[in-house]
Coordinates of C-alpha atoms in Angstrom, one line a residue:
M1 CA 64.8 35.1 115.0
P2 CA 63.7 37.1 117.8
A3 CA 66.0 40.2 118.8
A4 CA 69.1 39.3 121.2
S5 CA 69.5 40.3 124.8
Q6 CA 71.2 44.0 125.1
H7 CA 72.9 43.3 128.2
S8 CA 76.7 43.3 128.2
L9 CA 79.7 42.3 130.6
T10 CA 80.8 45.9 130.3
E11 CA 78.1 46.8 132.5
F12 CA 80.0 45.4 135.3
R13 CA 83.1 45.9 136.9
H14 CA 83.6 43.6 139.8
I15 CA 82.4 40.0 138.9
V16 CA 82.8 37.1 141.1
V17 CA 82.9 33.5 139.6
M18 CA 81.1 30.8 141.9
G19 CA 82.4 27.2 141.1
L20 CA 85.3 26.3 138.8
G21 CA 85.7 23.3 136.8
V22 CA 85.0 23.1 133.3
T23 CA 82.1 25.6 133.1
G24 CA 83.8 28.1 135.6
L25 CA 86.9 28.1 133.4
S26 CA 84.5 28.9 130.2
V27 CA 83.2 31.8 132.2
V28 CA 86.4 33.3 133.4
R29 CA 87.7 33.0 129.8
F30 CA 84.6 34.6 128.1
I31 CA 84.5 37.5 130.7
A32 CA 88.2 38.1 129.7
R33 CA 87.9 38.0 126.3
H34 CA 84.7 40.5 126.2
H35 CA 85.6 42.6 129.2
A36 CA 89.4 43.1 129.8
K37 CA 88.9 45.8 132.7
A38 CA 86.6 43.4 134.4
C39 CA 88.0 42.6 138.1
I40 CA 87.4 38.8 138.0
R41 CA 87.3 36.8 141.3
V42 CA 86.7 33.0 141.6
M43 CA 85.4 30.9 144.4
D44 CA 85.1 27.2 144.9
S45 CA 83.9 25.6 148.3
R46 CA 86.1 22.8 147.3
M47 CA 89.8 22.8 148.6
Q48 CA 91.2 21.6 145.3
P49 CA 88.6 22.3 142.4
P50 CA 89.6 21.2 138.9
G51 CA 90.9 23.6 136.8
Q52 CA 92.7 26.0 139.2
D53 CA 96.0 25.5 137.5
Q54 CA 94.4 26.9 134.4
L55 CA 93.2 30.1 135.8
P56 CA 95.2 33.4 134.5
D57 CA 97.5 35.0 136.9
N58 CA 95.5 37.8 137.2
V59 CA 92.6 36.0 138.7
E60 CA 92.2 35.8 142.5
L61 CA 90.9 32.6 143.6
H62 CA 89.6 31.5 147.1
T63 CA 88.9 27.8 147.9
G64 CA 87.4 25.6 150.7
S65 CA 84.5 28.0 151.3
W66 CA 82.6 31.0 150.0
Q67 CA 84.3 34.3 150.6
A68 CA 81.4 36.6 152.0
Q69 CA 83.6 39.7 151.5
W70 CA 83.9 39.2 147.8
L71 CA 80.1 38.5 147.2
A72 CA 79.5 41.8 149.1
D73 CA 81.7 43.8 146.7
A74 CA 80.6 42.0 143.5
D75 CA 78.1 43.7 141.0
L76 CA 77.6 40.6 139.1
V77 CA 77.9 36.9 140.3
V78 CA 78.0 34.1 138.0
T79 CA 77.3 30.7 139.4
N80 CA 78.2 27.3 138.3
P81 CA 75.0 25.3 137.6
G82 CA 75.6 22.8 140.6
I83 CA 75.1 25.8 143.0
S84 CA 71.9 26.1 144.3
L85 CA 70.3 29.5 144.2
Q86 CA 69.3 28.8 147.7
T87 CA 72.8 28.4 148.9
P88 CA 72.9 30.3 152.2
A89 CA 76.2 32.2 150.9
L90 CA 73.9 33.8 148.4
A91 CA 71.3 35.2 150.9
P92 CA 72.9 38.6 151.1
V93 CA 73.6 39.0 147.3
H94 CA 69.9 38.4 146.6
A95 CA 68.9 40.7 149.5
A96 CA 71.4 43.5 147.8
G97 CA 69.8 42.9 144.2
T98 CA 73.0 41.9 142.9
P99 CA 72.3 40.1 139.6
I100 CA 73.1 36.3 139.8
V101 CA 73.3 34.6 136.6
G102 CA 74.5 31.2 134.7
D103 CA 76.8 30.8 131.9
I104 CA 73.9 30.1 129.6
E105 CA 72.8 33.6 130.5
L106 CA 75.9 35.2 129.4
F107 CA 75.7 33.2 126.2
A108 CA 72.1 34.7 125.4
W109 CA 73.7 38.3 126.2
Y110 CA 76.1 37.8 123.1
C111 CA 74.5 35.1 120.7
D112 CA 73.7 36.4 117.5
K113 CA 72.7 33.2 115.3
P114 CA 69.7 30.9 115.8
V115 CA 69.9 28.7 118.5
V116 CA 67.7 25.9 119.6
A117 CA 67.8 24.1 123.0
I118 CA 66.5 20.8 124.5
T119 CA 65.5 20.0 128.1
G120 CA 63.8 17.1 130.0
S121 CA 64.5 14.6 132.8
N122 CA 65.9 12.0 129.9
G123 CA 66.7 11.8 126.4
K124 CA 68.1 15.4 126.1
S125 CA 71.8 14.6 125.2
T126 CA 70.5 11.9 122.4
V127 CA 68.1 14.7 120.9
T128 CA 71.1 17.4 121.2
A129 CA 73.4 15.1 119.1
L130 CA 71.1 13.8 116.8
V131 CA 70.0 17.8 115.7
G132 CA 73.8 18.7 115.5
E133 CA 74.0 15.9 113.3
M134 CA 71.0 16.8 111.1
A135 CA 72.5 20.1 110.7
K136 CA 75.9 19.1 109.6
A137 CA 74.3 16.4 107.1
S138 CA 72.6 19.7 105.8
G139 CA 76.1 21.5 105.4
I140 CA 75.3 23.9 108.5
D141 CA 78.2 25.0 110.3
V142 CA 76.9 24.2 113.9
G143 CA 77.7 24.6 117.6
V144 CA 76.7 21.6 120.0
G145 CA 77.2 21.9 123.5
G146 CA 75.6 23.5 127.1
N147 CA 75.1 20.5 129.3
I148 CA 76.9 18.1 126.8
G149 CA 80.3 18.1 125.7
V150 CA 81.5 22.0 125.0
A151 CA 80.5 24.6 127.5
A152 CA 78.2 27.2 125.9
L153 CA 80.5 30.1 126.1
D154 CA 83.2 28.4 124.4
L155 CA 80.9 27.8 121.4
L156 CA 80.8 31.2 120.7
D157 CA 82.9 33.6 118.7
R158 CA 83.9 30.3 116.2
G159 CA 81.8 31.6 112.9
H160 CA 78.8 28.9 113.9
E161 CA 75.7 29.5 112.1
L162 CA 73.5 27.7 114.3
Y163 CA 73.8 26.5 118.2
V164 CA 72.2 23.3 119.5
L165 CA 72.4 23.5 123.5
E166 CA 71.3 20.7 126.0
L167 CA 70.0 22.9 129.1
S168 CA 69.8 21.0 132.4
S169 CA 67.2 22.5 135.2
F170 CA 69.9 24.0 137.0
Q171 CA 71.2 26.0 134.0
L172 CA 67.8 27.2 133.3
E173 CA 67.3 28.5 137.2
T174 CA 69.8 31.3 136.1
T175 CA 68.5 31.9 132.7
D176 CA 66.3 34.8 131.7
S177 CA 67.1 36.6 128.3
L178 CA 67.9 33.3 126.1
V179 CA 66.1 33.8 122.6
L180 CA 65.1 30.5 120.8
D181 CA 64.0 29.5 117.7
G182 CA 62.9 25.8 118.9
A183 CA 62.7 24.8 122.3
A184 CA 62.1 21.2 123.2
F185 CA 60.9 19.7 126.7
L186 CA 61.1 16.3 126.2
N187 CA 59.8 14.6 129.0
F188 CA 59.5 14.9 132.8
S189 CA 60.0 12.7 135.8
E190 CA 60.9 12.6 139.3
D191 CA 64.5 13.7 139.9
H192 CA 66.9 16.2 141.8
M193 CA 64.7 15.9 144.7
D194 CA 67.8 16.6 146.7
R195 CA 67.9 20.0 145.1
Y196 CA 64.2 21.0 144.7
D197 CA 61.4 21.2 147.2
S198 CA 58.7 19.8 145.1
L199 CA 58.3 18.1 142.0
A200 CA 56.3 21.6 140.9
D201 CA 59.6 23.4 141.6
Y202 CA 61.6 21.1 139.4
R203 CA 58.7 21.6 136.5
A204 CA 58.7 24.9 136.9
A205 CA 62.7 24.9 136.2
K206 CA 62.1 23.0 133.3
C207 CA 59.6 25.1 131.6
R208 CA 61.7 28.3 131.9
I209 CA 63.4 26.7 128.5
F210 CA 59.8 28.4 126.9
T211 CA 60.2 31.7 128.0
H212 CA 61.8 33.2 124.9
A213 CA 61.0 30.5 122.3
T214 CA 59.4 30.8 118.9
T215 CA 58.6 27.3 118.3
L216 CA 57.7 25.4 121.7
I217 CA 58.1 21.6 121.4
A218 CA 56.5 19.1 123.8
N219 CA 55.6 15.5 124.3
A220 CA 52.0 14.6 123.3
D221 CA 52.4 11.6 125.5
D222 CA 53.3 13.5 128.5
P223 CA 51.1 16.3 129.7
Q224 CA 53.5 17.7 132.4
T225 CA 55.6 19.0 129.3
H226 CA 52.9 21.4 127.9
D227 CA 49.8 21.6 130.3
D228 CA 49.1 24.8 131.9
L229 CA 51.8 26.9 130.1
Q230 CA 51.6 30.5 129.7
T231 CA 53.0 31.0 126.3
N232 CA 54.3 34.3 124.5
T233 CA 51.1 35.1 121.8
A234 CA 54.0 35.0 119.0
S235 CA 55.0 31.3 119.7
S236 CA 53.5 28.1 118.2
M237 CA 53.4 24.7 120.0
R238 CA 54.3 21.5 117.9
L239 CA 53.9 18.2 119.8
F240 CA 55.7 15.1 119.1
G241 CA 54.2 11.4 120.2
F242 CA 54.1 7.8 119.0
H243 CA 50.5 7.8 118.2
Q244 CA 49.6 11.7 118.1
G245 CA 50.8 15.2 117.3
D246 CA 52.3 17.1 114.6
Y247 CA 55.7 14.6 114.8
C248 CA 54.6 11.0 115.2
L249 CA 54.5 7.5 114.0
I250 CA 52.1 6.3 111.0
T251 CA 51.4 3.3 109.0
D252 CA 52.4 3.4 105.1
Q253 CA 52.3 0.2 103.4
G254 CA 52.2 -1.9 106.3
E255 CA 55.4 -0.3 108.1
A256 CA 55.5 2.2 110.8
W257 CA 57.3 5.4 109.9
L258 CA 58.5 8.8 111.4
A259 CA 56.3 11.3 110.1
A260 CA 55.8 15.1 110.0
H261 CA 52.7 16.8 109.7
G262 CA 51.0 13.3 108.5
Q263 CA 53.9 13.0 105.8
P264 CA 56.2 9.8 105.9
L265 CA 59.9 10.7 106.3
L266 CA 61.7 7.6 107.6
P267 CA 60.7 3.7 108.3
V268 CA 61.3 3.0 112.0
S269 CA 63.6 -0.1 110.6
S270 CA 66.1 2.7 109.3
L271 CA 66.3 4.2 112.4
G272 CA 70.1 4.5 113.6
L273 CA 69.1 4.5 117.2
V274 CA 67.9 1.3 119.0
G275 CA 64.9 1.4 121.4
R276 CA 61.3 2.6 121.4
H277 CA 62.3 5.7 123.4
N278 CA 65.1 6.6 120.5
V279 CA 61.9 6.6 118.4
A280 CA 60.6 9.5 120.6
N281 CA 63.9 11.3 120.2
G282 CA 64.0 10.8 116.7
L283 CA 60.5 12.9 116.4
A284 CA 61.4 15.6 118.7
A285 CA 64.8 16.2 116.7
M286 CA 62.7 16.3 113.3
A287 CA 60.4 19.1 115.0
L288 CA 63.4 21.1 116.1
A289 CA 65.3 20.7 112.8
D290 CA 62.3 22.0 111.2
S291 CA 62.1 24.8 113.6
V292 CA 65.2 26.3 111.8
G293 CA 65.0 25.0 108.3
I294 CA 67.1 22.3 108.4
S295 CA 66.5 20.1 105.2
Q296 CA 64.8 17.1 105.3
Q297 CA 67.3 15.1 103.4
G298 CA 69.9 16.4 106.1
Q299 CA 67.4 14.9 109.0
K300 CA 66.8 11.4 107.1
A301 CA 70.5 11.1 106.6
A302 CA 71.1 11.6 110.4
L303 CA 68.3 9.6 111.7
S304 CA 69.7 6.7 109.7
T305 CA 73.2 6.8 110.3
Y306 CA 73.7 8.3 114.0
A307 CA 74.3 5.2 116.6
G308 CA 74.1 7.2 119.6
L309 CA 76.4 8.5 122.6
P310 CA 78.5 6.8 124.7
H311 CA 77.0 5.2 128.1
R312 CA 73.5 5.5 126.7
C313 CA 72.4 1.7 125.7
Q314 CA 75.9 1.5 124.0
K315 CA 76.7 -2.2 123.1
V316 CA 80.0 -3.0 124.8
A317 CA 80.5 -6.7 123.8
K318 CA 79.0 -9.8 123.1
H319 CA 81.1 -12.7 124.7
Q320 CA 80.2 -16.5 124.6
G321 CA 76.7 -15.4 123.5
V322 CA 76.0 -12.9 126.2
L323 CA 75.5 -9.1 125.4
W324 CA 77.0 -6.6 127.6
V325 CA 75.3 -3.3 127.5
N326 CA 76.6 -0.1 128.8
D327 CA 73.6 2.7 129.9
S328 CA 75.5 4.2 132.8
K329 CA 73.7 7.8 131.6
A330 CA 70.7 6.4 133.3
T331 CA 71.0 8.5 136.4
N332 CA 67.5 8.2 137.2
V333 CA 64.5 5.5 137.8
A334 CA 62.8 7.1 134.3
S335 CA 65.8 6.5 132.5
T336 CA 66.2 3.0 133.3
L337 CA 62.4 2.5 132.8
A338 CA 63.2 3.7 129.2
A339 CA 65.9 1.4 128.7
L340 CA 63.8 -1.8 129.8
D341 CA 60.9 -0.4 127.5
G342 CA 60.8 -2.9 124.6
L343 CA 63.8 -5.0 125.4
D344 CA 64.1 -7.9 122.9
I345 CA 66.1 -10.5 124.7
E346 CA 66.3 -14.3 123.7
G347 CA 67.3 -15.4 127.5
R348 CA 67.7 -13.5 130.7
L349 CA 68.3 -9.9 131.6
H350 CA 71.0 -9.2 134.2
L351 CA 70.3 -5.9 135.4
L352 CA 72.9 -3.9 137.4
L353 CA 71.2 -1.2 139.4
G354 CA 73.0 1.0 142.0
G355 CA 74.7 4.4 143.1
D356 CA 73.0 7.3 144.9
G357 CA 69.5 7.5 143.9
K358 CA 68.6 11.2 145.3
G359 CA 65.5 10.2 147.3
A360 CA 63.7 8.6 144.1
D361 CA 60.9 6.3 144.5
F362 CA 62.4 3.1 143.2
S363 CA 59.1 1.3 143.7
L364 CA 58.4 3.0 140.2
L365 CA 60.7 0.2 138.6
Q366 CA 58.5 -3.0 139.6
P367 CA 56.2 -2.6 136.4
G368 CA 59.0 -2.4 134.3
L369 CA 60.6 -5.2 135.7
A370 CA 57.3 -7.2 136.4
T371 CA 57.3 -8.0 132.2
L372 CA 60.6 -9.3 132.1
D373 CA 62.9 -12.4 133.2
V374 CA 65.4 -10.5 135.2
S375 CA 68.1 -11.0 137.9
L376 CA 69.2 -7.8 139.9
Y377 CA 72.5 -7.0 141.1
C378 CA 72.5 -4.0 143.3
F379 CA 75.7 -2.0 144.5
G380 CA 76.4 1.3 145.9
K381 CA 75.0 3.9 148.3
D382 CA 71.3 2.8 147.7
K383 CA 71.8 -0.9 147.2
T384 CA 69.7 -2.3 150.0
Q385 CA 66.5 -0.2 148.8
L386 CA 67.2 -1.3 145.4
A387 CA 67.6 -4.9 146.3
A388 CA 64.4 -5.0 148.2
L389 CA 62.5 -4.7 144.4
D390 CA 63.2 -8.5 144.2
N391 CA 63.5 -11.0 147.0
T392 CA 66.3 -12.8 144.8
A393 CA 68.3 -9.7 144.2
Q394 CA 71.9 -9.8 145.0
C395 CA 73.7 -7.0 147.2
V396 CA 77.1 -6.1 146.6
E397 CA 79.5 -3.4 147.6
T398 CA 81.2 -2.1 144.1
L399 CA 80.1 -2.2 140.4
H400 CA 83.1 -4.5 140.0
Q401 CA 81.5 -7.0 142.4
A402 CA 78.0 -6.7 140.5
V403 CA 79.9 -7.2 137.1
D404 CA 81.4 -10.4 138.3
A405 CA 78.3 -11.7 139.9
A406 CA 76.7 -11.3 136.6
A407 CA 79.3 -12.8 134.8
Y408 CA 79.1 -15.9 136.7
Q409 CA 75.2 -16.3 136.2
A410 CA 74.7 -15.1 132.4
C411 CA 74.5 -17.7 129.9
A412 CA 74.3 -17.6 125.8
G413 CA 71.0 -15.6 124.5
D414 CA 71.5 -13.4 128.0
M415 CA 72.1 -9.5 128.2
V416 CA 73.9 -7.9 131.1
L417 CA 72.7 -4.3 131.3
L418 CA 74.1 -1.8 133.5
S419 CA 71.3 0.7 133.9
P420 CA 71.7 2.1 137.4
A421 CA 68.8 4.4 138.0
C422 CA 71.1 6.5 140.3
S423 CA 73.7 9.1 140.2
S424 CA 76.9 7.8 140.1
L425 CA 78.7 10.5 142.6
D426 CA 78.6 7.9 145.5
Q427 CA 81.8 5.8 144.2
F428 CA 82.5 7.9 140.7
T429 CA 83.1 11.4 139.8
H430 CA 80.3 11.2 136.8
F431 CA 78.4 8.8 134.9
A432 CA 80.9 8.8 132.2
A433 CA 83.5 7.2 134.6
R434 CA 81.1 4.6 135.9
G435 CA 80.3 3.7 132.4
D436 CA 84.2 3.6 131.4
A437 CA 84.6 1.5 134.7
F438 CA 82.1 -0.7 133.3
I439 CA 83.6 -1.3 130.1
A440 CA 86.7 -1.9 131.5
E441 CA 85.7 -4.5 133.7
V442 CA 84.0 -6.3 130.7
E443 CA 86.9 -6.2 128.8
S444 CA 89.0 -7.2 131.5
M445 CA 86.7 -10.2 132.3
I446 CA 86.6 -11.3 128.5
A447 CA 90.6 -11.2 128.5
R448 CA 90.8 -13.3 131.3
Q449 CA 88.1 -16.1 129.6
T450 CA 90.0 -16.1 126.3

């Protein structure tokens, strides 16, 4: 593994943490643990930020705005991933040359064990969790987190032998020193256009994952993940894809297999995950596992048993012949297209779309919808734009109303799929809350009908 960063928190005396919540609290705890003499101040633009009741008594908190004087006095600023580096309050900090980092950069300063990391527009949570399961099946003490589950800094100091991190483009913007044994860029599609000036800027943030990586893992079927990359001469590229790449599908004895370097590992029919997109996720996970020496036995065990994360094509119930599926994690168009690809439905698809599309082009959904017998139920902020996809679409205000409308129309053999193609923040605190609400609505509907 390449040498770890030589930076240390002890270089700094006055540290400002911008943004509280789960990540901000993990940063405060970590700084307090590793630099007891630091003066830590926390600010949050929200009046009542989550986690404020968990702050130590000796940590000052400012809420409702950004405190300019605190920023001027700081010699290190640690920002929450949700805060853009273009935030006007940070302009004087940039001008003064004060370092601005995120929690993943702090992780890089202190991590001394192998790390693999995953980014991409879609599928990164599934691949992250799957690699973690592969490591566990191989007897490796692994820490899994980052943009999924446990904050990265909370994974340190626990005796883990390996770390598997999901990293968003927001986290990568403030990360410069992270050394990775394996780095995967799964796919690239339009998202977060409310944060970035262009798709090129969004892609550039994603590509930062390769900066100090030994093995670069990219999608042979998506040139945006590997074209025009300036790589370290010590690095090697590994590609995964359905029909080409170091990790791809091959046919053996008339059956499709997941294979590494031409050697079959597991038949697709034995994969625990459902859907064509999860075949690609499995191939990417194999490449990452090989980059840190996870055994093929462990890879096979996890690939055949891991059934996926909640809110990602999660089967909720089958009632009166209708299958209800929760894919609330589909917060952009590409995620919904992935869910639609290769669906095998006896009857009609009832698709629930809605939320805040963040400026996305919903017309990109039309090719995926054109191949299906589908009814659309559109809700939330961008319901009108989504309903324009089909002149028979039903337009409602809330997810509750969309579920009711779909339940009224669905018949035995049909599927009702929540795959919104939008963020949830217009009506819910996050995609998981939206998914939980969907599950509750389905369970309530079943209870009323039985």
